[in-house]
Amino acid sequence: MFLNRFSLAFKPKPSSIKLMVVLALLAFQIMLAIEPTKVAEARPAPLTLLNANFVSHFDTEDSQTGLIALKLADAAGAEHYAAAVNDSNSPFYHQFLTPAQFMQRFGPDESTVKQVTSYFENQGFKVERDNLLLSLNATPATFEQAFQVQLNTYRANIGGETQEFYSADRTPYINEAIAPYVQSVQLHNRPLRRASMPAPASAQAQVSQPNGLGPSQIRKAYNIQGLLDAGSQGQGQTLGMVQLTSYSQDDIKVYAQQFGISGYKIEDILIPGQSPNSRGAGEAALDIEISIAVAPQITVLVYQAGNSLTGLEQIIAKINSDNRAPVSTSSWGQCEDYFSTGELNTLHALLTQGAAQGLQFLAATGDSGAFDCNNQSNQFPQLSVDYPASDPFAIGIGGTSLRLDANANYQSETVWANVSDKTRSASGAGSGGGLSKLYERPSWQNAPGVQNQYSNGKRQVPDISANADPATGYAIYCTVAPGCSASRPWLRVGGTSASAPLLAAAGTLINQYNKQRVFTAPRLYELASKPQVLPIFRDVTSGNNLFYTAGPGYDFATGLGSVDVFNLARVLAGEPVNPAPTPTPQPTPTQPPTPLPTTQPPVPVPTTQPPVPTNPGNVLAPNPGGFANSAFSNLWNRTDKLVADGGVSRSWLWGQTPLNVRNEPYVGSPSGQRLVQYFDKSRMEINNPDADKNTQYYVSNGLLVQEMISGSIQLGDTNFQNKGPANIGVAGDPDDTTGVTYANLNRYLTAPPNQLNIVLYNTLNRFGDTGQNPYFGQYNVISTTFIRETNHSIAKPFWDYLNGQGPIVGVDNRTVSGPLFNPTFYATGLPVTEPYWTQVKVGGQTKDVLIQAFERRILTYTPSNAPEWRVEMGNVGQHYFKWRYQS
């Protein structure tokens, strides 16, 4: 069997396919499902009969269709190639195969195909081939004789609906001559479940008008509008769509007219020999209407077949052979336990072929939460997931509950779950997700949160999510009975069936924007594993899917979370982030901004004129005369002399050498000026050279950070000069273009404090956008102290640094052990922002850095540095001098 031949990162075990309880129930149901006279001679019953009841013998003279799936000649090689062609680090990246090339390299040889085809033709079948599939057409009697089975009619509750289907009563017989080449035989048309869920009738509109999210709200909520504004609206792009139903194109036209959508195209592709009914017309309407809402000029290829496993396999095979749709979506599936090993191997081989051709397949994870197998009778309450979403070559799409404000601005998302909705499952309704019983976790599924208390090495779903809650669902238009009504055509619908086409259409636009196929599961996890200059994933951390709880990073309820679509497109395009300076209201000279609280006492009034600077130029450089005042050298000696002499290894408090000296204007000083000397990390100031030199504040170091953030130069206690916030990076190399700027911090001076003792995920980027990225949880940094005066917390590495002890030079020039900062906030002032993670270029290398602004200094924490250099003072002195004198 194909599953036994898996290699690479996924090696399914057929023995794990069926739960023990499922086997017990199946054995019991065989007695109910199979016609009594056949029990004695029956071979093993197919899983198709699980939870089904026998109705009658399938007695008809009409021709029926069965399906033979051929094995790949080199299944392992096909998987290797399909993985490599989607791996951006592989030399085979984007070297997609054509269908003919794939079959030539990995498919069965022509002699094998001819042998199998001839065998069934000799049995009386008409045989049609589509790549790996052989479609057999004949009367039921011919099938019964050739496969030594009896075809019966059965009845089962499927997705909350009682439906009838025909099926072989036992596992079909395969002649030994062709058995080595046959992957599976499908002799049934048991329907699959669709994943759409209408809101309760009581919540639906009572008049014929839209009731739910429309295109503008969808685009705004997930930041899709930016792509449309940039010209990527789906023109020239094709989206494949699996539909095991018929539907009405007229319904789609009414929806488009209602919302002013034009430019889209719909092409119906009916699988030969299939006759779909309209039971799932509402599903098709939802999928197509959501797709054109996201991508208004897209071409949707609607592949249609009857609702059965055979129909699903034939559609995927047709998508592969047509090779027209780089992205396809399916809202149809079934619990893994309902498929036989051969059936799953067949579908996996088809998805492998699609991946090798560069075709991405998105699949809804189902609407029964973590209990995909369960039914209304609570017969199968075990944890289970939906297939094909659980396949390693599919992108599994989960569901959230979306919250928007009155202007359709995004507010938040939680996991979609409703324990009281027993429409399909006694467990309730919600976002499908959990662990596959079949497939190993692929190597690309690696990001913060993937390794967790439930992980067992198997494939984990979902991958990403979007709104699926019927309570916050989508407006659709559908008139086709039995699921829809012309008297009330507007419905509000949800389910992962809505989130799957939404993200598939968005993925098509992302590919269009990038002019290449970049929307893939490996790239999503690659991005989730490292910080970005733009927030991509909206981490959903609240709620559960009836079992698995959401949390930071990846989880089994919503995967990596929902997606900011335009940001994802731009990051995949590798666009540089170089925004214009953030506009900030400027204070007037007569109405200065209120200074932030400071621990510094009033500056003593100077009585003498400071000395004339020896280096008055505008180029920041070492001062030829060294220290401008002995008080400066004494203060520097206390902490930095030992670093300069090599006596201790720790970060600089001031800098390696004294730089420019200046007389700067300051209203209130007797001479109207004060003496300042710049250092890399700050500057030193003397306002009164005749004051007591032994006082703590004879030398101060200025509110430099506060000035650069506010954009106002302080020229006196209540006098300010407008200049504008400093659009200069607070950390990293001078040519860094990704890190936070002082201007970015302006809007976050009043941000609420972090909760103490909680791991910090807060991020801030070059655009000034904040976010949460669980990637940074690996460093286990918390805020540990709250400062009431400024209403901000302090990150633990910074608090430990400010309270650190070590060798210092005492007043008698002897080395002693003492506090580096005395008092604690003398050098830094109080915190004026919360700590934020960012990523900047340091020494030519991109590094993760935690930054926090204080009144006088920027503190940085770089986990990759040596322990003694992890916390450092930012180069505030350099930045301030550049801002004040060079910009």
C-alpha positions in Angstrom: 0.0 0.0 0.0 1.2 3.5 -0.7 1.0 4.6 2.9 3.6 1.9 3.8 6.0 3.4 1.2 6.1 6.9 2.7 9.5 8.4 3.4 10.7 11.9 3.9 9.0 13.8 6.8 5.8 11.9 6.8 5.5 8.1 7.3 1.9 7.1 7.9 1.1 3.9 9.8 -2.0 2.1 8.5 -2.5 0.5 11.9 -3.3 3.9 13.4 -6.1 4.7 10.9 -8.9 3.2 12.9 -9.5 3.9 16.5 -10.4 0.9 18.7 -13.8 2.3 19.4 -14.4 2.8 15.7 -13.5 -0.9 15.0 -15.9 -2.0 17.7 -18.7 0.1 16.4 -18.0 -0.9 12.8 -18.1 -4.6 13.7 -21.5 -4.0 15.3 -22.8 -2.0 12.3 -21.7 -4.6 9.8 -24.5 -6.7 11.2 -26.9 -3.9 10.7 -25.6 -2.6 7.3 -25.1 -5.8 5.3 -28.0 -7.7 4.0 -28.4 -10.7 6.3 -28.1 -13.4 3.6 -24.6 -12.1 2.7 -23.0 -12.0 6.2 -21.6 -15.5 6.0 -19.7 -15.0 2.8 -18.7 -11.3 3.3 -15.1 -10.1 3.1 -14.2 -7.1 5.4 -16.8 -4.4 5.1 -15.6 -1.1 3.8 -15.4 2.0 6.0 -18.0 3.5 3.7 -20.6 1.5 5.8 -19.5 3.1 9.1 -22.6 4.5 10.8 -24.8 3.3 7.8 -27.9 1.1 7.7 -28.9 -1.3 4.9 -31.9 -0.3 2.9 -32.1 -2.6 -0.1 -30.2 -4.1 -3.0 -29.1 -1.5 -5.5 -31.3 -2.9 -8.3 -31.0 -0.8 -11.5 -30.1 -1.4 -15.1 -28.6 2.1 -15.4 -24.9 2.4 -16.0 -22.8 3.4 -12.9 -19.3 4.7 -12.5 -16.6 3.2 -10.4 -13.0 4.3 -10.0 -9.7 2.5 -10.1 -6.6 4.4 -8.8 -3.2 3.3 -10.0 -0.1 3.4 -7.8 2.8 5.8 -8.4 5.8 3.9 -9.7 8.1 6.1 -7.4 6.0 7.5 -4.6 9.0 8.4 -2.4 10.6 10.2 -5.3 7.4 12.1 -6.0 7.2 13.3 -2.4 10.9 14.3 -2.4 10.4 16.4 -5.5 7.1 17.9 -4.4 8.7 19.0 -1.1 11.8 20.3 -2.8 10.0 22.4 -5.5 8.2 24.3 -2.7 11.3 24.7 -0.5 12.9 28.2 -1.0 16.3 26.7 0.1 16.2 23.9 -2.4 18.0 24.0 -5.8 14.8 22.7 -7.3 12.7 25.6 -5.9 10.0 26.6 -8.4 11.1 24.1 -11.0 7.5 22.9 -11.4 6.7 19.9 -13.5 4.0 19.7 -16.2 1.4 16.8 -15.8 3.2 14.9 -18.5 6.6 15.3 -16.9 5.2 14.2 -13.5 3.7 11.1 -14.9 6.8 10.3 -16.9 9.1 10.6 -13.9 6.9 9.2 -11.1 3.7 7.6 -12.6 3.0 4.1 -13.7 4.6 3.1 -17.0 2.4 2.7 -20.1 2.7 -1.0 -20.2 1.2 -1.2 -16.7 -1.6 1.2 -17.6 -2.4 -0.9 -20.7 -2.4 -4.1 -18.7 -4.9 -2.8 -16.1 -7.0 -1.1 -18.8 -7.2 -4.3 -20.9 -8.2 -6.3 -17.9 -11.2 -4.2 -17.1 -12.2 -3.8 -20.7 -12.3 -7.6 -20.9 -14.6 -7.6 -17.9 -17.1 -5.5 -19.8 -16.2 -2.0 -18.6 -15.8 1.2 -20.6 -12.5 2.7 -19.3 -11.5 6.4 -19.4 -8.1 7.5 -18.0 -7.1 10.8 -16.3 -3.5 10.5 -15.1 -3.6 8.1 -12.1 -7.4 7.4 -12.3 -9.3 4.9 -14.5 -13.0 5.6 -14.6 -15.1 2.4 -15.1 -18.6 2.6 -16.5 -21.0 -0.4 -16.6 -24.2 -1.7 -15.1 -24.3 -2.7 -11.4 -24.4 -6.3 -12.3 -21.1 -6.0 -14.2 -19.4 -4.4 -11.1 -20.8 -7.1 -8.8 -19.5 -9.9 -11.0 -16.0 -8.4 -11.6 -15.4 -7.4 -8.0 -17.3 -10.2 -6.3 -19.5 -7.8 -4.3 -23.1 -6.9 -4.0 -24.1 -3.2 -4.5 -26.7 -2.1 -1.9 -28.4 1.1 -1.0 -27.6 2.4 2.5 -28.8 5.3 4.6 -26.7 7.4 7.0 -26.7 10.7 8.8 -24.0 12.8 7.0 -23.3 16.3 8.3 -26.6 16.5 10.1 -28.6 15.3 7.1 -30.0 11.8 6.4 -28.8 10.7 2.9 -28.9 7.5 0.9 -26.1 6.1 -1.2 -25.0 2.9 -2.8 -21.9 0.9 -1.9 -20.3 -2.4 -2.2 -21.1 -4.6 0.7 -17.5 -5.7 1.2 -14.0 -4.9 0.1 -13.8 -5.4 -3.7 -11.8 -8.3 -5.0 -8.8 -7.4 -7.2 -7.3 -10.0 -9.5 -3.7 -11.0 -8.5 -2.4 -10.1 -12.0 -3.2 -6.4 -11.5 -3.3 -6.1 -7.7 0.4 -4.8 -7.5 -0.5 -1.8 -9.6 -3.9 -0.8 -8.1 -4.0 1.7 -5.3 -7.7 1.6 -4.5 -11.1 0.8 -5.8 -14.1 3.1 -5.2 -17.4 1.3 -5.6 -19.7 3.7 -3.7 -21.1 7.2 -3.8 -21.3 8.0 -0.1 -21.5 11.8 0.2 -18.8 13.8 1.8 -19.6 16.6 4.3 -19.5 20.2 3.3 -18.2 22.8 5.8 -20.6 25.7 5.4 -23.0 26.5 8.3 -25.9 28.9 8.0 -26.7 31.1 11.0 -29.8 29.9 12.9 -33.1 30.8 11.1 -34.0 33.1 14.0 -30.8 35.2 13.3 -31.3 35.4 9.5 -32.7 38.4 7.8 -36.5 38.4 7.5 -36.4 40.5 4.4 -34.7 40.0 1.0 -31.5 41.9 1.7 -27.9 41.2 2.7 -27.4 40.0 6.3 -23.7 39.6 7.1 -20.3 40.7 6.0 -20.0 42.1 2.5 -17.0 42.6 0.3 -15.8 45.9 1.7 -15.9 44.6 5.3 -14.1 41.4 4.3 -11.3 43.4 2.5 -10.9 45.9 5.3 -10.9 43.3 8.1 -8.1 41.3 6.6 -6.2 44.2 5.0 -6.9 43.0 1.5 -7.9 46.4 0.1 -4.3 47.4 -0.1 -3.7 44.7 -2.7 -6.6 45.9 -4.7 -5.4 49.5 -4.5 -2.0 48.3 -5.7 -3.6 46.9 -8.8 -3.8 43.2 -7.8 -7.5 42.5 -8.2 -7.3 39.0 -9.8 -7.2 40.0 -13.4 -5.6 37.2 -15.4 -5.6 34.9 -12.4 -7.4 31.6 -12.0 -8.7 30.0 -8.8 -9.7 26.3 -8.8 -12.7 25.3 -6.8 -14.0 21.8 -5.8 -17.8 21.6 -5.9 -19.6 18.4 -5.3 -22.9 20.0 -6.3 -24.6 22.0 -9.0 -25.5 25.7 -8.4 -26.9 28.8 -10.2 -24.6 31.3 -11.9 -27.6 33.7 -11.8 -27.2 33.8 -8.0 -23.6 34.8 -8.4 -24.7 37.6 -10.8 -27.2 39.0 -8.3 -24.6 39.0 -5.5 -22.0 40.8 -7.8 -24.6 43.4 -8.8 -25.6 44.0 -5.2 -22.0 44.9 -4.2 -20.8 46.5 -7.5 -18.4 43.7 -8.4 -17.5 43.4 -12.1 -14.7 41.9 -14.1 -14.9 38.4 -12.6 -15.3 35.3 -14.8 -16.8 31.9 -13.9 -16.0 28.8 -15.9 -18.0 25.6 -15.1 -16.0 22.4 -15.6 -18.2 19.3 -15.3 -16.4 16.0 -14.7 -17.4 13.5 -17.5 -19.9 10.9 -16.4 -20.9 12.9 -13.3 -24.4 14.3 -12.6 -24.2 16.5 -9.5 -27.4 17.4 -7.7 -28.2 20.8 -6.1 -28.1 19.6 -2.4 -25.0 21.7 -1.9 -25.9 24.7 -4.0 -25.5 27.0 -1.0 -22.0 25.8 -0.5 -21.0 26.6 -4.0 -22.7 30.0 -3.8 -20.8 30.8 -0.6 -17.4 29.7 -2.0 -17.7 31.6 -5.3 -19.2 34.8 -3.8 -16.6 35.0 -1.1 -13.9 34.5 -3.8 -15.1 37.4 -6.0 -15.6 39.5 -2.9 -11.9 39.2 -2.2 -10.7 39.2 -5.8 -13.3 41.0 -7.9 -11.6 40.3 -11.3 -10.6 36.7 -10.8 -11.5 33.8 -13.0 -13.0 31.0 -10.9 -12.8 27.5 -12.4 -15.7 25.7 -10.8 -15.0 21.9 -11.1 -18.2 20.0 -10.5 -19.0 16.4 -9.8 -21.4 14.3 -7.7 -21.0 14.4 -4.0 -18.8 11.3 -3.4 -15.2 10.3 -2.9 -15.1 9.4 -6.5 -16.1 12.9 -7.4 -13.5 14.5 -5.2 -10.7 12.3 -6.6 -11.8 13.0 -10.2 -11.9 16.8 -9.6 -8.4 16.9 -8.1 -7.1 14.7 -10.9 -8.7 17.1 -13.4 -7.2 20.2 -11.7 -3.8 18.5 -12.0 -4.2 17.6 -15.6 -5.6 21.0 -16.6 -2.8 22.7 -14.7 -4.5 26.0 -14.9 -5.1 27.0 -11.2 -2.1 27.7 -9.1 -4.4 27.8 -6.0 -7.4 25.7 -5.5 -9.9 25.4 -2.6 -12.2 22.7 -1.2 -14.8 22.9 1.5 -15.7 19.2 1.2 -14.1 16.5 3.3 -14.6 13.8 5.8 -13.1 12.5 9.1 -9.9 10.6 8.5 -11.4 7.4 9.9 -14.0 7.2 7.2 -11.4 6.6 4.5 -9.7 3.3 3.7 -5.9 3.2 3.5 -6.1 2.9 -0.3 -8.5 5.8 -0.6 -6.3 8.1 1.4 -3.2 6.9 -0.5 -5.0 7.8 -3.7 -5.9 11.3 -2.6 -2.4 11.9 -1.2 -0.8 10.8 -4.5 -3.0 13.3 -6.4 -2.1 16.1 -3.9 1.6 15.2 -4.3 1.3 15.5 -8.0 -0.4 18.9 -7.6 2.4 20.1 -5.3 5.1 19.0 -7.8 3.3 21.1 -10.4 3.3 24.1 -8.1 -0.4 23.9 -7.3 -1.5 24.8 -3.8 -4.6 23.1 -2.4 -6.5 24.8 0.5 -9.0 22.7 2.5 -11.4 23.5 5.2 -10.7 21.7 8.5 -14.4 21.0 9.2 -16.9 22.5 11.6 -17.0 19.9 14.4 -14.1 21.4 16.4 -11.6 18.8 17.6 -14.1 16.0 17.1 -14.5 15.7 13.3 -15.7 12.0 13.4 -18.5 12.6 15.9 -22.2 12.7 15.0 -25.4 13.9 16.5 -25.7 10.6 18.4 -22.3 11.1 20.0 -21.1 7.7 18.7 -17.6 8.8 17.9 -16.5 11.3 20.5 -12.8 10.7 20.0 -10.4 13.5 18.9 -10.1 13.5 15.1 -9.4 15.7 12.2 -10.7 16.2 8.7 -9.2 15.0 5.4 -7.9 16.4 3.0 -7.0 19.3 5.3 -4.7 17.0 7.3 -2.7 16.0 4.2 0.9 17.4 4.3 0.4 18.8 0.7 -2.7 20.7 1.7 -3.1 24.0 3.6 -5.6 23.4 6.4 -7.9 26.4 7.1 -9.5 26.8 10.5 -12.1 29.3 11.8 -12.3 32.3 14.1 -15.0 34.6 15.4 -14.3 38.1 14.1 -15.0 41.3 15.9 -15.2 44.6 14.0 -16.2 48.1 15.1 -19.0 50.1 13.6 -16.6 51.2 10.8 -15.5 47.7 10.0 -12.2 48.2 11.6 -10.5 45.1 12.8 -10.7 44.7 16.6 -10.0 41.1 17.5 -10.5 37.4 16.8 -11.2 34.4 19.1 -11.5 30.8 18.3 -14.8 29.9 16.7 -16.7 27.4 18.9 -20.3 26.9 19.9 -20.9 24.0 22.3 -24.6 24.4 22.1 -24.9 23.9 18.3 -25.6 20.2 17.9 -26.5 20.5 14.2 -23.8 18.1 13.2 -22.1 16.8 16.2 -23.1 16.1 19.8 -19.8 17.8 20.7 -20.8 21.1 19.2 -19.6 23.2 16.4 -16.3 25.0 15.9 -13.0 25.3 14.1 -11.6 21.9 13.1 -8.1 21.2 14.3 -5.9 18.7 16.0 -3.5 15.9 15.1 -3.6 13.5 12.1 -3.5 9.9 12.9 -1.9 9.1 9.5 0.8 11.6 8.5 4.0 12.6 10.1 4.5 16.3 10.6 6.3 17.7 7.6 9.7 19.3 8.1 8.3 22.7 7.1 5.7 22.7 9.9 8.0 24.4 12.4 7.3 27.6 14.3 6.8 28.8 17.8 4.0 26.8 19.4 4.2 23.9 17.1 6.1 21.8 19.7 3.6 21.7 22.6 2.1 19.4 25.2 -0.1 17.6 22.6 2.6 17.2 19.8 3.3 13.6 18.9 5.2 14.0 15.7 2.1 13.9 13.5 0.8 16.5 11.0 -1.0 19.3 12.9 -4.0 21.3 11.6 -5.1 24.0 10.9 -2.3 26.0 9.4 -4.0 29.4 9.2 -7.6 30.7 9.9 -10.2 33.3 9.1 -13.7 34.2 10.3 -16.0 31.2 10.2 -18.5 31.9 12.9 -22.1 32.0 11.5 -22.9 34.6 14.1 -20.3 36.9 12.5 -20.8 35.3 9.1 -21.0 36.4 5.5 -23.9 37.6 3.4 -24.6 35.2 0.5 -27.2 35.0 -2.2 -28.7 31.6 -3.1 -32.1 30.6 -4.5 -31.5 26.9 -5.3 -33.5 24.3 -3.3 -33.3 22.4 -1.1 -30.7 24.3 0.9 -31.7 27.8 -0.3 -35.0 29.5 -1.1 -36.1 32.1 -3.7 -38.4 33.6 -1.1 -35.5 34.4 1.2 -32.4 34.3 -0.9 -30.1 36.3 1.4 -28.5 34.2 4.1 -25.8 34.8 6.7 -23.4 31.8 6.5 -20.2 30.8 8.2 -18.1 27.7 8.7 -14.5 26.9 7.7 -16.1 26.6 4.2 -16.1 30.4 4.2 -12.6 30.9 5.6 -11.1 28.5 3.0 -12.2 30.3 -0.2 -11.5 33.7 1.4 -7.8 32.7 2.0 -7.5 30.9 -1.3 -8.6 34.0 -3.2 -6.3 36.1 -1.0 -3.5 33.7 -1.8 -4.1 34.2 -5.5 -3.8 38.0 -5.1 -0.6 37.5 -3.2 0.8 35.5 -6.0 -0.3 38.1 -8.5 1.3 40.9 -6.5 4.6 38.9 -6.3 4.4 37.7 -9.9 5.3 34.2 -8.7 3.8 31.4 -6.6 4.9 32.3 -3.1 1.7 31.6 -1.2 2.6 28.2 0.2 2.5 26.5 3.6 6.3 26.2 3.9 6.7 30.0 3.3 4.0 30.7 5.9 5.8 28.7 8.6 9.1 30.1 7.5 7.8 33.6 8.1 6.2 32.7 11.4 9.5 31.4 12.6 11.2 34.8 12.5 10.2 38.4 13.2 9.1 40.6 10.3 9.2 44.3 9.6 5.5 44.1 9.0 3.0 42.2 11.2 1.7 39.2 9.2 -0.1 36.9 11.6 -2.7 38.0 14.0 -2.1 35.5 16.8 -5.5 34.3 18.2 -4.9 33.5 21.8 -8.4 33.3 23.2 -11.0 30.5 23.1 -10.9 26.8 22.2 -12.2 24.5 19.5 -14.2 22.3 22.0 -10.9 20.8 23.2 -7.7 22.5 22.2 -7.1 26.0 23.7 -5.7 28.9 21.8 -2.5 30.4 23.0 0.6 32.3 21.9 2.1 31.1 18.6 0.8 28.0 16.8 -2.2 26.1 18.3 -4.6 23.4 17.2 -7.5 25.8 17.3 -6.5 28.4 14.7 -3.0 27.4 13.6 -0.7 30.4 13.1 -3.7 32.7 13.4 -5.4 34.9 10.8 -3.5 36.8 8.2 -2.9 40.5 7.4 -3.0 39.8 3.6 -1.4 43.0 2.2 1.4 42.8 4.8 2.0 39.1 3.9 2.2 40.0 0.2 4.7 42.8 0.8 6.9 40.7 3.1 7.0 37.9 0.6 7.9 40.4 -2.1 10.9 41.5 0.1 9.9 45.1 -0.1 12.1 47.6 1.9 10.3 49.3 4.7 11.1 53.0 4.5 8.1 55.0 5.7 7.8 58.7 5.9 8.4 60.3 9.4 5.4 59.9 11.6 3.6 63.3 11.8 3.4 64.5 15.3 1.7 67.6 16.8 4.4 70.2 17.7 4.2 72.3 20.9 4.5 76.1 20.6 7.2 78.0 22.5 4.6 79.5 24.8 2.8 76.1 25.3 5.6 73.5 25.8 4.6 69.9 26.3 4.4 68.8 29.9 7.7 67.3 30.9 7.5 63.6 32.0 8.2 63.0 35.7 11.8 62.9 36.6 13.7 61.9 39.6 16.3 64.7 39.1 16.0 67.6 41.7 16.1 71.2 40.5 19.4 72.1 38.8 21.6 74.4 40.9 21.9 77.9 39.5 25.4 78.4 38.0 27.4 81.4 39.2 30.2 81.4 36.6 30.5 81.3 32.8 31.3 77.8 31.5 34.6 77.5 29.6 34.6 77.9 25.8 34.5 74.5 24.0 37.6 73.4 22.3 35.8 71.5 19.5 32.8 73.5 18.5 32.3 71.8 15.1 29.2 69.9 13.9 31.1 66.7 13.3 30.8 64.3 16.3 34.4 63.3 17.1 36.8 62.7 20.0 37.5 66.0 21.8 41.2 67.0 21.4 41.4 68.2 24.9 39.8 65.1 26.4 37.4 65.8 29.3 36.1 69.4 29.5 35.8 69.2 33.3 37.3 67.0 36.0 33.8 66.3 37.2 33.1 64.7 33.8 36.2 62.5 34.1 35.4 61.5 37.6 31.9 60.4 36.6 33.2 58.5 33.6 36.0 56.9 35.7 33.5 55.4 38.1 32.1 52.8 35.7 33.8 53.1 32.3 37.5 53.4 33.1 37.7 49.7 34.2 36.0 48.7 30.9 38.5 50.8 28.9 41.5 49.4 30.8 40.3 45.8 30.3 39.8 45.2 34.0 36.1 44.3 33.6 33.9 43.1 30.7 30.6 44.9 30.6 28.7 47.4 28.4 29.6 51.1 28.4 27.6 53.5 30.6 28.9 56.6 28.7 31.2 55.5 25.9 34.8 54.7 25.1 36.0 58.3 24.9 34.8 61.9 25.4 33.5 63.6 22.3 32.5 67.2 21.3 32.2 70.0 23.9 29.7 72.8 23.5 28.2 75.8 25.2 24.4 75.3 24.6 21.8 78.0 25.4 19.7 77.4 28.5 17.3 79.9 29.9 17.7 80.2 33.6 21.4 79.8 33.8 23.2 83.0 34.9 25.1 83.2 31.7 22.2 81.8 29.6 24.4 78.8 28.7 25.5 75.5 30.1 28.6 73.3 29.4 27.9 70.0 27.8 30.1 67.2 26.5 28.9 64.5 24.3 29.6 60.7 24.6 28.4 57.8 22.5 25.7 56.9 25.0 24.7 60.3 26.3 26.1 63.7 27.3 27.2 65.3 30.5 26.1 68.8 31.6 27.2 71.3 34.2 24.9 74.2 34.9 26.8 75.7 38.0 30.6 75.1 38.2 30.7 76.8 41.6 28.1 74.5 43.2 29.1 71.6 45.5 31.0 69.2 43.4 30.2 66.4 45.8 26.5 66.6 45.2 24.9 63.8 43.1 23.5 66.2 40.5 26.5 68.5 40.0 26.7 66.7 36.7 23.5 65.7 34.9 22.9 64.1 31.5 19.8 65.6 30.0 16.4 64.3 28.9 17.7 63.5 25.5 15.4 60.6 24.7 12.4 62.6 25.8 13.4 65.5 23.5 13.9 63.3 20.5 10.6 61.5 20.9 8.6 64.6 21.5 10.4 66.6 18.8 11.1 69.6 21.2 14.6 70.8 22.2 14.6 71.9 25.8 16.2 75.4 26.1 15.0 76.0 29.7 12.8 74.6 32.4 9.8 75.8 30.5 11.3 76.8 27.2 11.3 74.6 24.1 12.3 74.8 20.5 10.2 72.9 17.9 12.2 70.5 15.6 10.1 67.4 15.0 10.7 63.9 16.3 13.9 62.2 15.4 13.4 59.8 12.5 16.6 57.9 13.7 16.8 54.3 14.7 17.0 53.8 18.4 19.3 50.8 18.1 21.5 49.1 15.5 23.9 50.2 12.8 23.5 53.8 11.4 22.4 52.4 8.1 19.8 50.0 9.6 16.3 50.5 7.9 14.2 48.1 9.8 14.3 49.0 13.5 12.3 51.3 15.7 12.8 55.1 15.5 12.4 57.8 18.2 9.5 59.2 16.1 7.8 55.7 16.2 7.8 55.8 20.0 5.8 59.1 20.2 2.4 57.5 20.0 3.2 54.9 22.6 4.2 57.2 25.5 0.8 56.5 27.1 0.4 52.9 26.1 -0.9 50.8 29.0 1.7 48.9 31.1 2.4 45.2 30.5 1.0 42.7 33.0 3.9 41.7 35.2 5.5 38.3 35.1 4.0 37.5 31.7 6.3 36.5 28.8 6.7 39.5 26.4 5.7 39.1 22.8 5.1 42.8 22.0 6.7 44.0 18.8 7.2 47.4 17.2 8.3 47.9 13.6 9.7 50.7 11.4 6.2 51.7 10.4 5.3 52.3 14.1 3.0 49.3 14.1 2.7 47.2 17.2 1.9 43.5 17.3 2.4 40.2 19.1 4.9 37.7 17.8 5.2 34.4 19.8 8.6 33.9 18.1 10.1 36.1 20.9 8.7 33.8 23.6 11.8 31.7 23.2 13.7 34.3 25.2 11.3 34.1 28.2 11.6 37.8 29.0 9.0 39.3 31.4 8.2 42.7 32.9 9.0 42.6 36.5 8.6 46.1 37.9 5.9 48.8 37.7 6.8 52.5 37.9 3.8 54.4 39.1 5.1 57.9 38.2 5.1 57.2 34.5 2.6 54.2 34.5 5.1 51.9 32.7 6.6 48.5 33.5 10.3 47.6 33.1 11.6 44.5 31.4 13.4 42.2 33.8 16.8 42.3 32.0 16.8 46.1 32.3 15.7 46.1 35.9 18.4 43.6 36.8 20.9 45.8 34.9 19.8 49.0 36.7 20.2 47.2 40.0 23.4 45.4 39.1 26.6 45.4 41.3 30.1 45.2 40.1 33.6 46.7 40.2 33.6 50.5 40.2 36.2 53.2 40.9 35.5 54.9 44.3 36.2 58.5 45.3 39.7 57.5 46.5 40.4 56.0 43.1 40.4 52.5 44.5 38.4 49.7 42.9 35.6 48.5 45.0 32.3 46.6 44.5 29.2 48.7 44.4 26.1 49.6 42.4 26.6 50.6 38.8 23.7 53.1 39.1 23.2 55.1 42.3 20.5 56.1 42.6 18.8 53.6 40.3 17.5 56.0 37.7 20.3 58.6 37.8 21.6 57.8 34.3 18.4 56.6 32.6 15.6 58.6 34.1 12.2 56.8 34.4 10.7 54.6 31.7 8.5 56.4 29.2 7.5 53.4 27.0 6.9 49.7 27.4 9.6 47.3 26.2 9.2 46.1 22.5 10.9 43.5 20.5 12.2 44.5 17.1 14.8 43.2 14.7 17.7 45.4 13.6 21.1 45.2 11.9 23.9 45.2 14.5 27.5 44.9 13.3 26.2 44.0 9.8 24.1 41.1 11.1 20.3 41.1 11.7 19.6 40.4 15.4 16.6 40.2 17.7 16.6 43.2 20.1 14.4 44.2 23.0 14.3 48.0 23.3 12.8 50.3 26.0 12.9 54.1 26.1 13.7 55.9 29.4 13.7 59.7 29.8 17.5 59.9 29.3 18.6 56.6 27.7 17.6 53.8 25.5 18.2 50.3 26.9 18.7 47.4 24.6 18.7 43.6 25.3 20.3 41.4 22.6 19.9 37.7 23.5 22.5 36.6 21.0 25.3 38.7 22.6 27.7 37.4 25.2 26.0 37.6 28.7 28.0 40.6 29.9 27.0 42.6 26.7 23.4 41.6 26.4 22.1 44.7 28.0 23.5 47.9 26.6 22.9 51.6 26.5 21.8 52.8 23.1 23.9 55.4 21.3 21.7 58.2 22.5 24.5 60.8 22.5 25.3 60.1 18.8 21.6 60.2 17.9 20.9 63.4 19.7 23.9 65.2 18.3 22.9 64.1 14.7 19.3 65.1 15.3 20.1 68.5 16.8 23.1 69.6 14.7 23.3 67.5 11.6 19.6 67.1 10.5 
